[in-house]
C-alpha cells in the first residue's frame, strides 16, 4: 500500500528519496511523486503514474534539487490513477503533503475549505490536509502548531509528512492509524512509512506511536503525544539486513522467498526448540505464566495469515486440548462476540500493520480478553508494540506481495504454541514427542520438498490457459487448499476456489468438467480413504485432477489424474510441507502467463487502510 519517504539534510536529498521509494515498491502502488524544497525556498514537484523508474528517468533529465524533500508511492483509494491525484499534494504552491491512510470526513472538509477559497486540483482526500494546514499557517501558526491543530479535525487514518516552502529545512509528521518511523542520521534526518526505505542511510529508528506529531530538522527531532506533551521515544537499532531488498540471482522475490523457507524456519526454531521441548518464555516475557491460565483461544487475522490461524485451530484442539475460534479481522472488529473466560486473543500478521487486525486487537482489549499475543514478522510494528506477548517469526523481509515464507514460519510458531499450551492442558506425551521430532525434521524436509520443482513446472503448462480451478483438502489440509487457491488467484489471476473435500457433494460438484482442473492435497493421514472417495466422485464426472500425494498414499496416475509425489513427512508438519508445491505451482503458472509476480495488479503488501 502507499509508501512515504521524507528527508531533511544539507546535501541534495533526491537520491535518498528515490532509493527509498524503490525499496517501498514491494508494498504495491500505482503512481509516485516527489516534492523538493531548495535552500532559497523554491518548491518543485515531479509525479508519474508509472513505476518509480519512470520518476527516476524524468528526474535524471530534470536536474532536481532540494535539501528538504518528501516522496510517495500511491495506492489509489479516493480518485483514479492520474498524475493529478498522485502525491505530494500542494496548497497554493506553499504547503506540500504526502499521506497514507484515509481522511474519512474529507468531503465536509473539502466543502468548507473550498468555501474559504482554497482551490482543489485533485480528487483525493489527501489534498484536504494540505489546505487545512495552509489555513492554519495563514492564521499565524507555525508549521508544528498548524499540523497539531489540523490533525484534530481529521477523522480516519493518517501517516502524513508536511513541508512549508516558507520554512526550509523542516518537516512535521503525524501518525494516527498509519505507521511512521523516523530515521536518525548525522546532520540529516529522515522519515518513512517502513524502515526498509531508510536502511541505506541509517539503522537508528524511532517508531512513532499513535497520535504522535514530530517536528524534524536536520539537527533536531522533537516529538509530542496526542495531547501535545513533549515525549521521549526510544531509539531502536535495527537488525534488519540492509540488502534484504535484493533478489540476488532469483528471477523474482517470490521465488527467492519460497526457497528461503528451510532457512527461515530453522531461524524461527533456533534457541526456542531444544531437544527436550520448548525453552522458557518463547512467547515473550512472562508468557509461561499467562499461558498457564488460558482455556480458550481466539485467533484473528487477514489473508494468508488467516489461513495459518485456520490450520492452528486443528492443532490446538486436536493436540493441545484448547478450544479455539478463528475469524477474519474485518468481520471480528465490527460484530459483537462473546468472550469466554480465560481467553487469549492471538493476532497473526506478516507486517504487523494490517489495519483490520490492529483494530481487532484494540477492540479485544476493551471486551475482556485475558491477554493478547501477536505472531508477527516485523519487530517494532504496531501489533507487536500493542500486544501483551509477541512471537517474532524471523522470516526476514518479505518483499513479494503474495506471502510465502511468512506463512510457513507462522505455522512453525503455531506448532510451538501447541506445545506450550498442550503442556498446560494435558497433551498426550506421545503427541508432544511427535510434534518435537516433526519440528526438528522440518527444515530438512522443506529442503527436500523444494527439489520437486521440475514436475510442477510441467504441470503449470497444462494449467496456464484455464479460467477456473478448484482446490480440495481435508482436516488440517483444508486451510492449505485455501492458501493454495489464494496464491493462484493473487499472482496468476485464475479464479480459484477451495473446498473441504467432504463438502463437494453439497454444491461444487456441479462445476466439474474437463475445463476445471481440480488440485488435491493428499498426505497419508487418517482422512486419506475419505479423500480418495471424494477424488473418485470428481473422476466419475470427467474432472481432471492434480494430486499432491505422499507416495505411500498409493494414488495411481492416468489420463485424468496427474500424481505429484511429495516427500513423506510426519503428520504434524504435513500442512507446512504441502504448502510448498502449491506456492511453486502458482509461481510457475504466473510465469507462463507473464503477470507481475511480485506486485500483482490491485494488491498491496501491507494493507494499512480498512
Ligand atoms: C495480510 C495480507 C497478506 C497478503 C497480502 C495482503 O497481511 O492479506 O496475507 O499476502 O500481502 O495482506 P499481514 O497482516 O499478514 O501483514
Coordinates of C-alpha atoms and ligand atoms in Angstrom, one line a residue:
X1 CA 0.0 0.0 0.0
X2 CA 1.1 3.7 -0.1
X3 CA 4.7 4.5 0.9
X4 CA 6.2 7.6 2.4
X5 CA 9.8 8.9 2.4
X6 CA 11.0 12.3 3.7
X7 CA 14.4 13.8 4.3
X8 CA 16.0 17.0 5.6
X9 CA 19.7 17.4 5.2
X10 CA 22.5 19.6 3.9
X11 CA 23.0 17.6 0.7
X12 CA 20.6 17.1 -2.1
X13 CA 18.2 14.5 -0.8
X14 CA 16.7 13.4 -4.1
X15 CA 18.7 10.2 -4.4
X16 CA 17.7 9.2 -0.8
X17 CA 14.1 9.8 -1.6
X18 CA 14.1 7.8 -4.9
X19 CA 16.1 4.9 -3.4
X20 CA 13.6 4.9 -0.5
X21 CA 10.7 4.8 -3.0
X22 CA 12.3 1.9 -4.9
X23 CA 12.7 0.0 -1.6
X24 CA 8.9 0.5 -0.9
X25 CA 7.8 -0.6 -4.4
X26 CA 7.1 -4.1 -3.0
X27 CA 4.2 -2.7 -0.9
X28 CA 2.2 -2.2 -4.1
X29 CA 1.4 1.2 -5.7
X30 CA 0.1 2.7 -8.9
X31 CA 1.7 6.2 -9.0
X32 CA 4.5 8.1 -7.4
X33 CA 5.9 11.6 -6.8
X34 CA 8.5 13.8 -5.2
X35 CA 8.4 17.3 -3.9
X36 CA 11.8 19.1 -3.3
X37 CA 12.4 22.3 -1.5
X38 CA 15.7 24.2 -2.1
X39 CA 17.5 26.4 0.3
X40 CA 16.2 29.5 -1.5
X41 CA 12.6 28.4 -1.0
X42 CA 12.0 27.0 -4.5
X43 CA 9.5 24.2 -4.3
X44 CA 9.3 21.7 -7.2
X45 CA 7.2 18.6 -7.8
X46 CA 7.6 15.7 -10.1
X47 CA 4.9 13.0 -10.4
X48 CA 4.2 10.0 -12.5
X49 CA 1.6 7.2 -12.9
X50 CA 4.1 4.5 -13.9
X51 CA 6.8 2.6 -12.0
X52 CA 9.2 4.5 -9.8
X53 CA 11.8 4.1 -12.5
X54 CA 9.7 6.5 -14.7
X55 CA 10.1 9.1 -12.0
X56 CA 13.8 8.4 -11.8
X57 CA 14.1 8.8 -15.6
X58 CA 12.1 12.1 -15.6
X59 CA 14.3 13.4 -12.7
X60 CA 17.5 12.4 -14.5
X61 CA 16.6 14.8 -17.3
X62 CA 15.5 17.5 -15.0
X63 CA 18.3 18.1 -12.5
X64 CA 16.0 18.1 -9.5
X65 CA 17.5 19.7 -6.4
X66 CA 16.4 20.0 -2.8
X67 CA 17.8 19.8 0.8
X68 CA 14.3 19.1 2.1
X69 CA 12.0 16.6 0.3
X70 CA 9.1 14.3 0.6
X71 CA 8.2 11.4 -1.7
X72 CA 5.3 8.9 -2.1
X73 CA 4.1 5.8 -3.8
X74 CA 0.3 5.9 -4.0
X75 CA -2.2 3.1 -4.0
X76 CA -5.4 4.7 -5.1
X77 CA -8.3 5.0 -2.7
X78 CA -10.0 8.3 -3.4
X79 CA -9.8 9.3 -7.1
X80 CA -8.4 7.4 -10.1
X81 CA -4.8 6.7 -11.0
X82 CA -3.8 10.1 -12.6
X83 CA -0.9 12.4 -12.2
X84 CA -3.2 15.0 -10.6
X85 CA -4.1 12.5 -7.9
X86 CA -0.6 11.4 -7.2
X87 CA 1.2 12.8 -4.1
X88 CA 2.7 15.1 -3.0
X89 CA -0.3 17.4 -2.9
X90 CA 0.2 21.2 -2.7
X91 CA -1.8 24.0 -1.3
X92 CA -1.2 27.1 -3.5
X93 CA 2.4 26.0 -4.1
X94 CA 3.2 26.7 -0.4
X95 CA 2.4 23.6 1.5
X96 CA 3.3 20.1 0.3
X97 CA 2.0 16.9 1.8
X98 CA 2.3 13.2 1.4
X99 CA -0.2 10.9 3.2
X100 CA -1.0 7.2 3.8
X101 CA -4.5 6.3 5.1
X102 CA -7.9 7.7 4.5
X103 CA -9.4 11.0 5.8
X104 CA -13.0 9.9 6.1
X105 CA -14.5 13.4 6.6
X106 CA -12.7 14.8 3.5
X107 CA -16.0 15.7 1.8
X108 CA -17.0 18.0 4.6
X109 CA -13.5 19.5 4.9
X110 CA -13.4 20.0 1.2
X111 CA -16.6 21.9 1.1
X112 CA -15.5 24.1 4.0
X113 CA -12.1 24.8 2.5
X114 CA -13.5 25.5 -1.0
X115 CA -15.9 28.0 0.5
X116 CA -12.9 29.8 2.1
X117 CA -11.2 30.0 -1.3
X118 CA -8.8 27.1 -1.2
X119 CA -8.6 25.6 -4.7
X120 CA -8.6 21.8 -5.1
X121 CA -6.7 20.3 -8.0
X122 CA -7.2 16.6 -7.3
X123 CA -10.0 14.2 -6.3
X124 CA -8.1 12.9 -3.3
X125 CA -8.8 13.1 0.4
X126 CA -5.2 14.0 1.0
X127 CA -5.4 17.4 -0.6
X128 CA -7.7 18.5 2.4
X129 CA -4.6 18.0 4.6
X130 CA -2.5 20.5 2.6
X131 CA -5.3 23.1 2.6
X132 CA -6.1 22.6 6.3
X133 CA -2.5 23.1 7.3
X134 CA -2.2 26.1 4.9
X135 CA -5.3 27.7 6.5
X136 CA -3.7 27.3 10.0
X137 CA -0.4 28.8 8.7
X138 CA -2.4 31.7 7.2
X139 CA -3.9 32.2 10.7
X140 CA -0.4 32.8 12.0
X141 CA 0.5 29.4 13.4
X142 CA 4.0 28.0 12.9
X143 CA 4.3 24.6 11.0
X144 CA 4.2 22.4 14.1
X145 CA 1.2 24.2 15.6
X146 CA -0.5 24.2 12.2
X147 CA -0.2 20.4 11.9
X148 CA -1.2 19.8 15.5
X149 CA -4.4 21.8 15.2
X150 CA -5.1 20.4 11.7
X151 CA -5.0 16.7 12.7
X152 CA -7.7 17.4 15.4
X153 CA -10.1 18.0 12.5
X154 CA -9.3 14.7 10.7
X155 CA -11.4 11.6 11.1
X156 CA -9.9 8.4 9.8
X157 CA -6.3 7.2 9.5
X158 CA -3.2 9.1 8.6
X159 CA 0.6 8.9 8.4
X160 CA 1.5 12.3 7.0
X161 CA 4.5 14.5 6.3
X162 CA 4.1 18.2 5.7
X163 CA 6.6 20.7 4.5
X164 CA 6.3 24.5 4.1
X165 CA 8.0 26.5 1.4
X166 CA 8.5 29.3 3.8
X167 CA 10.1 27.1 6.4
X168 CA 13.0 25.4 4.6
X169 CA 14.9 22.6 6.4
X170 CA 11.9 21.4 8.4
X171 CA 9.2 18.7 8.1
X172 CA 6.4 18.0 10.5
X173 CA 5.0 14.5 10.6
X174 CA 1.9 13.0 12.2
X175 CA 0.8 9.4 12.9
X176 CA -2.6 8.1 13.6
X177 CA -3.6 4.6 12.3
X178 CA -0.9 4.5 9.7
X179 CA 2.8 3.8 10.7
X180 CA 5.7 6.2 10.5
X181 CA 9.3 5.7 11.5
X182 CA 11.9 8.5 12.0
X183 CA 15.4 7.6 10.8
X184 CA 18.2 9.4 12.6
X185 CA 21.2 10.5 10.5
X186 CA 24.3 12.5 11.2
X187 CA 23.4 16.1 10.4
X188 CA 20.4 14.9 8.5
X189 CA 17.1 13.1 9.5
X190 CA 14.5 11.1 7.7
X191 CA 11.0 9.7 7.9
X192 CA 9.3 6.8 6.2
X193 CA 6.3 4.6 6.5
X194 CA 8.6 1.5 6.7
X195 CA 12.2 1.2 7.9
X196 CA 13.1 -0.7 4.7
X197 CA 13.1 2.6 2.9
X198 CA 15.8 4.1 5.0
X199 CA 18.2 1.2 5.6
X200 CA 20.8 2.6 3.1
X201 CA 21.1 5.8 5.1
X202 CA 20.6 4.8 8.8
X203 CA 20.0 1.9 11.2
X204 CA 18.7 4.1 14.1
X205 CA 15.0 4.5 14.2
X206 CA 12.2 5.9 16.4
X207 CA 8.8 4.3 15.8
X208 CA 6.2 6.9 16.3
X209 CA 3.2 6.0 18.5
X210 CA -0.5 6.6 17.8
X211 CA -1.3 10.3 18.0
X212 CA 2.4 11.4 17.8
X213 CA 3.4 14.6 16.0
X214 CA 7.1 15.1 15.3
X215 CA 9.0 18.3 14.3
X216 CA 12.1 17.3 12.4
X217 CA 15.0 19.4 11.2
X218 CA 18.4 18.2 10.1
X219 CA 19.8 18.5 13.6
X220 CA 16.7 18.2 15.9
X221 CA 13.8 15.9 16.5
X222 CA 11.0 16.9 18.9
X223 CA 8.1 14.5 19.5
X224 CA 4.7 15.4 21.0
X225 CA 2.0 13.0 22.0
X226 CA -1.7 13.3 21.1
X227 CA -2.3 15.8 24.0
X228 CA 0.6 17.9 22.8
X229 CA 3.0 17.0 25.6
X230 CA 6.7 16.7 24.7
X231 CA 7.7 13.0 24.9
X232 CA 10.8 10.9 24.5
X233 CA 10.6 7.8 22.3
X234 CA 13.1 5.0 22.4
X235 CA 15.8 4.9 19.7
X236 CA 16.0 1.4 18.3
X237 CA 19.0 0.0 16.4
X238 CA 17.6 -2.0 13.5
X239 CA 18.9 -5.5 12.8
X240 CA 17.0 -5.9 9.5
X241 CA 19.5 -6.7 6.8
X242 CA 20.5 -3.8 4.6
X243 CA 20.2 -5.9 1.4
X244 CA 17.0 -7.7 2.4
X245 CA 15.5 -6.0 -0.6
X246 CA 17.9 -7.6 -3.0
X247 CA 16.6 -10.6 -5.0
X248 CA 20.1 -11.9 -5.9
X249 CA 20.1 -14.4 -8.7
X250 CA 16.4 -15.2 -8.5
X251 CA 14.1 -14.0 -11.2
X252 CA 11.5 -12.8 -8.6
X253 CA 11.4 -12.1 -4.9
X254 CA 8.6 -14.6 -4.6
X255 CA 10.8 -17.4 -5.9
X256 CA 13.7 -16.3 -3.6
X257 CA 11.3 -16.3 -0.6
X258 CA 9.9 -19.7 -1.5
X259 CA 13.5 -21.1 -1.5
X260 CA 14.4 -19.3 1.8
X261 CA 11.8 -21.3 3.7
X262 CA 14.1 -24.0 5.0
X263 CA 16.5 -21.4 6.4
X264 CA 13.9 -19.0 7.9
X265 CA 12.0 -21.9 9.5
X266 CA 15.3 -23.1 11.0
X267 CA 15.9 -19.5 12.3
X268 CA 12.4 -19.4 13.8
X269 CA 13.0 -22.6 15.7
X270 CA 16.6 -21.6 16.8
X271 CA 17.1 -21.4 20.6
X272 CA 13.4 -21.9 21.0
X273 CA 13.0 -25.6 20.4
X274 CA 15.5 -27.7 22.3
X275 CA 15.8 -31.5 22.3
X276 CA 13.5 -31.7 25.3
X277 CA 10.9 -29.3 24.1
X278 CA 10.4 -25.5 24.3
X279 CA 12.8 -23.1 26.0
X280 CA 11.2 -20.9 28.7
X281 CA 9.0 -17.9 27.7
X282 CA 9.5 -18.3 24.0
X283 CA 6.3 -16.3 23.5
X284 CA 7.6 -13.3 25.4
X285 CA 8.4 -12.2 29.0
X286 CA 6.1 -13.9 31.4
X287 CA 4.4 -15.9 28.7
X288 CA 4.5 -19.2 30.5
X289 CA 2.6 -17.7 33.5
X290 CA 0.0 -16.1 31.2
X291 CA -0.4 -19.2 29.0
X292 CA -0.9 -21.5 32.0
X293 CA -4.3 -19.8 32.7
X294 CA -5.6 -19.9 29.1
X295 CA -8.5 -22.2 28.4
X296 CA -9.7 -20.7 25.1
X297 CA -8.0 -19.1 22.1
X298 CA -9.5 -16.6 19.6
X299 CA -7.4 -16.1 16.5
X300 CA -7.9 -13.0 14.3
X301 CA -6.0 -12.3 11.0
X302 CA -6.4 -11.5 7.3
X303 CA -5.5 -13.2 4.1
X304 CA -2.7 -15.7 4.2
X305 CA -2.2 -15.1 7.9
X306 CA -5.8 -16.1 8.4
X307 CA -5.1 -19.4 6.7
X308 CA -2.3 -20.1 9.2
X309 CA -4.7 -19.4 12.0
X310 CA -7.2 -21.8 10.5
X311 CA -4.6 -24.5 10.5
X312 CA -3.7 -23.7 14.1
X313 CA -7.2 -24.4 15.2
X314 CA -6.9 -28.0 14.1
X315 CA -3.7 -28.4 16.0
X316 CA -4.7 -26.6 19.2
X317 CA -7.9 -28.6 19.5
X318 CA -6.5 -32.0 18.4
X319 CA -3.3 -31.9 20.3
X320 CA -3.3 -29.2 23.0
X321 CA -6.9 -29.7 24.2
X322 CA -7.6 -26.0 24.0
X323 CA -10.8 -24.7 22.3
X324 CA -10.1 -22.3 19.5
X325 CA -12.1 -20.0 17.3
X326 CA -10.7 -18.2 14.3
X327 CA -12.2 -15.2 12.5
X328 CA -11.3 -12.7 9.7
X329 CA -10.3 -9.5 11.4
X330 CA -12.6 -7.3 9.2
X331 CA -15.5 -9.3 10.5
X332 CA -14.4 -9.7 14.1
X333 CA -13.9 -5.9 14.6
X334 CA -17.5 -5.0 13.6
X335 CA -19.5 -7.6 15.4
X336 CA -20.4 -8.3 19.0
X337 CA -18.7 -11.5 20.1
X338 CA -18.9 -13.5 23.3
X339 CA -15.6 -13.7 25.2
X340 CA -15.0 -17.0 27.1
X341 CA -13.3 -16.8 30.5
X342 CA -9.5 -17.1 30.4
X343 CA -9.4 -16.4 26.7
X344 CA -6.2 -15.5 24.8
X345 CA -6.6 -13.2 21.7
X346 CA -4.0 -14.1 19.1
X347 CA -3.4 -11.8 16.1
X348 CA -1.2 -13.0 13.2
X349 CA 0.3 -10.7 10.7
X350 CA 3.4 -10.6 8.5
X351 CA 3.6 -6.8 8.6
X352 CA 2.1 -6.1 12.0
X353 CA 0.4 -3.1 10.4
X354 CA -2.7 -4.6 8.8
X355 CA -5.4 -2.0 9.7
X356 CA -8.2 -4.6 10.4
X357 CA -6.0 -6.8 12.5
X358 CA -4.8 -3.9 14.6
X359 CA -8.4 -2.7 15.1
X360 CA -9.4 -6.2 16.2
X361 CA -6.6 -6.2 18.8
X362 CA -7.7 -2.8 20.1
X363 CA -11.3 -4.0 20.3
X364 CA -10.3 -7.2 22.2
X365 CA -8.6 -5.1 24.9
X366 CA -11.9 -3.4 25.6
X367 CA -14.0 -6.6 25.7
X368 CA -12.3 -8.7 28.3
X369 CA -9.7 -11.0 26.8
X370 CA -7.2 -12.1 29.5
X371 CA -4.2 -11.4 27.3
X372 CA -3.1 -10.8 23.7
X373 CA -0.3 -12.5 21.7
X374 CA 0.9 -11.2 18.3
X375 CA 2.6 -13.7 15.9
X376 CA 4.4 -11.3 13.6
X377 CA 7.3 -10.8 11.3
X378 CA 8.2 -7.2 11.8
X379 CA 9.9 -6.1 15.0
X380 CA 8.7 -2.8 16.3
X381 CA 5.4 -3.0 14.3
X382 CA 2.2 -1.6 15.8
X383 CA 0.8 -5.1 16.5
X384 CA 3.9 -6.2 18.4
X385 CA 4.1 -3.0 20.4
X386 CA 0.4 -3.1 21.4
X387 CA 0.2 -6.8 22.4
X388 CA 0.9 -8.3 25.8
X389 CA 3.0 -11.0 24.3
X390 CA 4.8 -11.3 20.9
X391 CA 6.5 -14.0 19.0
X392 CA 8.7 -12.9 16.1
X393 CA 8.7 -15.2 13.1
X394 CA 12.2 -14.4 11.8
X395 CA 11.2 -14.9 8.2
X396 CA 13.3 -11.8 7.2
X397 CA 12.0 -9.1 5.0
X398 CA 9.2 -10.5 2.7
X399 CA 9.0 -8.4 -0.5
X400 CA 6.7 -10.4 -2.7
X401 CA 3.2 -9.2 -2.2
X402 CA 1.9 -12.8 -2.1
X403 CA 3.0 -14.1 1.3
X404 CA 5.1 -17.4 1.3
X405 CA 7.8 -17.7 3.9
X406 CA 5.9 -15.6 6.4
X407 CA 3.1 -18.2 6.2
X408 CA 5.3 -21.3 6.9
X409 CA 7.1 -19.5 9.7
X410 CA 3.7 -18.6 11.2
X411 CA 2.7 -22.3 11.1
X412 CA 6.0 -23.2 12.8
X413 CA 5.2 -20.7 15.5
X414 CA 1.8 -22.3 16.0
X415 CA 3.2 -25.8 16.4
X416 CA 5.4 -24.4 19.2
X417 CA 2.4 -22.7 20.7
X418 CA 0.6 -26.1 20.5
X419 CA 3.4 -27.5 22.6
X420 CA 3.3 -24.6 25.1
X421 CA -0.5 -24.7 25.6
X422 CA -0.6 -28.5 25.4
X423 CA 1.8 -28.9 28.2
X424 CA -0.6 -27.0 30.5
X425 CA -3.7 -28.8 29.2
X426 CA -2.8 -32.5 29.4
X427 CA -1.5 -33.1 25.9
X428 CA -0.6 -36.7 25.4
X429 CA 3.2 -37.4 25.9
X430 CA 3.2 -39.2 22.5
X431 CA 1.8 -36.1 20.8
X432 CA 4.4 -33.9 22.5
X433 CA 7.2 -36.1 21.3
X434 CA 5.7 -36.4 17.8
X435 CA 5.5 -32.6 17.4
X436 CA 9.0 -32.1 18.7
X437 CA 10.5 -34.6 16.4
X438 CA 8.5 -33.4 13.4
X439 CA 9.6 -29.8 14.1
X440 CA 13.2 -31.0 14.3
X441 CA 12.9 -32.6 10.9
X442 CA 11.1 -29.6 9.4
X443 CA 13.9 -27.6 7.8
X444 CA 15.4 -30.6 6.1
X445 CA 12.0 -31.8 4.9
X446 CA 11.3 -28.4 3.4
X447 CA 14.6 -28.5 1.5
X448 CA 13.8 -32.0 0.2
X449 CA 10.3 -30.8 -0.9
X450 CA 11.7 -27.9 -2.9
X451 CA 13.5 -30.4 -5.1
X452 CA 10.2 -31.5 -6.8
X453 CA 10.2 -28.3 -8.9
X454 CA 10.5 -29.9 -12.3
X455 CA 7.3 -31.9 -12.0
X456 CA 5.5 -28.8 -11.0
X457 CA 6.8 -26.7 -13.9
X458 CA 5.4 -29.3 -16.4
X459 CA 2.1 -29.2 -14.6
X460 CA 1.9 -25.4 -14.7
X461 CA 2.0 -25.6 -18.6
X462 CA -1.2 -27.6 -18.6
X463 CA -2.8 -25.1 -16.2
X464 CA -2.0 -21.7 -17.5
X465 CA -4.8 -21.4 -20.1
X466 CA -7.5 -22.4 -17.6
X467 CA -10.0 -19.8 -16.3
X468 CA -11.1 -21.6 -13.1
X469 CA -9.8 -24.2 -10.7
X470 CA -10.8 -26.0 -7.5
X471 CA -8.5 -26.9 -4.6
X472 CA -9.5 -29.7 -2.2
X473 CA -8.2 -30.8 1.1
X474 CA -9.5 -32.3 4.4
X475 CA -8.7 -31.7 8.0
X476 CA -5.6 -29.6 8.6
X477 CA -5.0 -29.7 4.8
X478 CA -8.3 -27.8 4.1
X479 CA -6.7 -24.4 5.1
X480 CA -3.7 -25.4 2.9
X481 CA -6.0 -25.9 0.0
X482 CA -7.4 -22.4 0.7
X483 CA -3.9 -20.9 0.8
X484 CA -3.1 -22.7 -2.5
X485 CA -6.2 -21.2 -4.1
X486 CA -5.4 -17.7 -2.7
X487 CA -1.8 -17.9 -4.1
X488 CA -3.1 -18.8 -7.6
X489 CA -5.7 -16.0 -7.6
X490 CA -3.2 -13.4 -6.3
X491 CA -0.5 -13.9 -8.8
X492 CA -1.9 -15.7 -11.9
X493 CA -5.5 -14.1 -11.8
X494 CA -7.0 -17.5 -12.4
X495 CA -10.2 -17.9 -10.4
X496 CA -9.6 -20.5 -7.7
X497 CA -11.8 -21.8 -5.0
X498 CA -11.0 -24.1 -2.2
X499 CA -13.3 -26.6 -0.6
X500 CA -13.1 -29.1 2.3
X501 CA -13.5 -32.1 0.0
X502 CA -16.3 -33.6 2.1
X503 CA -18.3 -30.6 1.0
X504 CA -18.0 -31.3 -2.7
X505 CA -21.4 -33.1 -3.0
X506 CA -23.1 -30.1 -1.4
X507 CA -22.7 -27.9 -4.5
X508 CA -19.3 -27.5 -6.1
X509 CA -19.5 -30.9 -7.8
X510 CA -21.8 -29.2 -10.3
X511 CA -18.8 -27.2 -11.6
X512 CA -16.7 -30.2 -12.6
X513 CA -15.9 -30.7 -16.2
X514 CA -12.7 -31.1 -18.2
X515 CA -12.1 -27.3 -18.2
X516 CA -12.0 -27.2 -14.4
X517 CA -8.7 -28.5 -13.0
X518 CA -9.0 -29.9 -9.5
X519 CA -6.0 -29.8 -7.2
X520 CA -5.9 -32.2 -4.3
X521 CA -3.6 -32.2 -1.3
X522 CA -3.3 -35.7 0.0
X523 CA -0.8 -36.6 2.7
X524 CA -1.0 -40.1 4.0
X525 CA -3.2 -39.4 7.1
X526 CA -6.3 -40.8 8.8
X527 CA -8.6 -39.0 6.3
X528 CA -6.9 -40.5 3.2
X529 CA -9.6 -43.1 2.5
X530 CA -12.3 -40.4 2.8
X531 CA -10.3 -38.2 0.5
X532 CA -9.9 -40.9 -2.1
X533 CA -13.7 -41.3 -2.2
X534 CA -14.0 -37.6 -2.9
X535 CA -11.4 -37.9 -5.7
X536 CA -13.5 -40.8 -7.3
X537 CA -16.5 -38.5 -7.2
X538 CA -14.6 -36.0 -9.3
X539 CA -13.2 -38.6 -11.6
X540 CA -16.7 -40.1 -12.3
X541 CA -17.8 -36.7 -13.5
X542 CA -14.9 -36.2 -16.0
X543 CA -12.8 -33.9 -13.9
X544 CA -9.1 -33.6 -14.4
X545 CA -7.1 -33.9 -11.2
X546 CA -3.7 -32.9 -10.0
X547 CA -3.0 -34.8 -6.8
X548 CA -0.1 -33.8 -4.5
X549 CA 0.3 -37.0 -2.5
X550 CA 2.6 -39.0 -0.2
X551 CA 4.0 -41.9 -2.3
X552 CA 2.6 -44.3 0.3
X553 CA -0.9 -42.9 -0.4
X554 CA -1.0 -45.1 -3.5
X555 CA -2.7 -42.8 -5.9
X556 CA -2.3 -44.2 -9.5
X557 CA -1.9 -41.6 -12.2
X558 CA -3.7 -41.9 -15.5
X559 CA -5.2 -39.7 -18.3
X560 CA -7.5 -37.9 -15.8
X561 CA -5.2 -37.8 -12.8
X562 CA -1.7 -36.4 -12.5
X563 CA 0.0 -37.5 -9.3
X564 CA 2.9 -35.5 -7.9
X565 CA 4.8 -37.3 -5.1
X566 CA 5.6 -35.2 -2.1
X567 CA 8.3 -36.4 0.3
X568 CA 6.9 -38.4 3.2
X569 CA 6.7 -36.4 6.5
X570 CA 5.4 -36.7 10.0
X571 CA 1.8 -35.8 10.4
X572 CA 2.1 -32.5 12.4
X573 CA 4.2 -30.8 9.8
X574 CA 2.3 -32.1 6.7
X575 CA 0.4 -28.8 6.3
X576 CA 3.7 -26.9 6.1
X577 CA 5.2 -29.3 3.7
X578 CA 2.2 -29.4 1.3
X579 CA 2.2 -25.6 1.2
X580 CA 5.4 -25.5 -0.9
X581 CA 4.3 -27.3 -4.0
X582 CA 1.2 -25.2 -4.1
X583 CA 3.3 -22.0 -3.9
X584 CA 5.5 -23.3 -6.7
X585 CA 2.5 -24.2 -8.8
X586 CA 1.1 -20.6 -8.7
X587 CA 4.5 -19.2 -9.3
X588 CA 5.1 -21.2 -12.5
X589 CA 1.6 -20.6 -13.7
X590 CA 2.1 -16.8 -13.2
X591 CA 5.5 -17.0 -15.0
X592 CA 3.8 -18.7 -18.0
X593 CA 1.0 -16.1 -18.0
X594 CA 3.5 -13.3 -17.7
X595 CA 1.9 -11.5 -14.8
X596 CA 3.7 -9.2 -12.4
X597 CA 4.6 -11.9 -9.9
X598 CA 6.0 -9.7 -7.1
X599 CA 3.5 -6.9 -7.5
X600 CA 0.2 -8.4 -8.7
X601 CA -2.4 -5.9 -10.0
X602 CA -4.6 -4.2 -7.5
X603 CA -2.9 -5.7 -4.5
X604 CA -0.7 -4.2 -1.7
X605 CA 1.7 -5.8 0.6
X606 CA 0.7 -4.1 3.8
X607 CA -3.0 -3.2 3.9
X608 CA -2.9 -0.2 6.2
X609 CA -6.4 1.0 5.3
X610 CA -9.6 -0.9 6.0
Ligands
LIG1 C1 -2.3 -9.9 5.3 C2 -2.4 -10.0 3.8 C3 -1.4 -10.9 3.2 C4 -1.4 -11.0 1.7 C5 -1.2 -9.6 1.1 C6 -2.2 -8.6 1.8 O1 -1.1 -9.2 5.7 O2 -3.7 -10.4 3.5 O3 -1.6 -12.2 3.7 O4 -0.4 -11.8 1.2 O5 0.1 -9.2 1.3 O6 -2.2 -8.7 3.2 P1 -0.5 -9.4 7.1 O7 -1.4 -9.0 8.1 O8 -0.1 -10.8 7.3 O9 0.7 -8.5 7.0

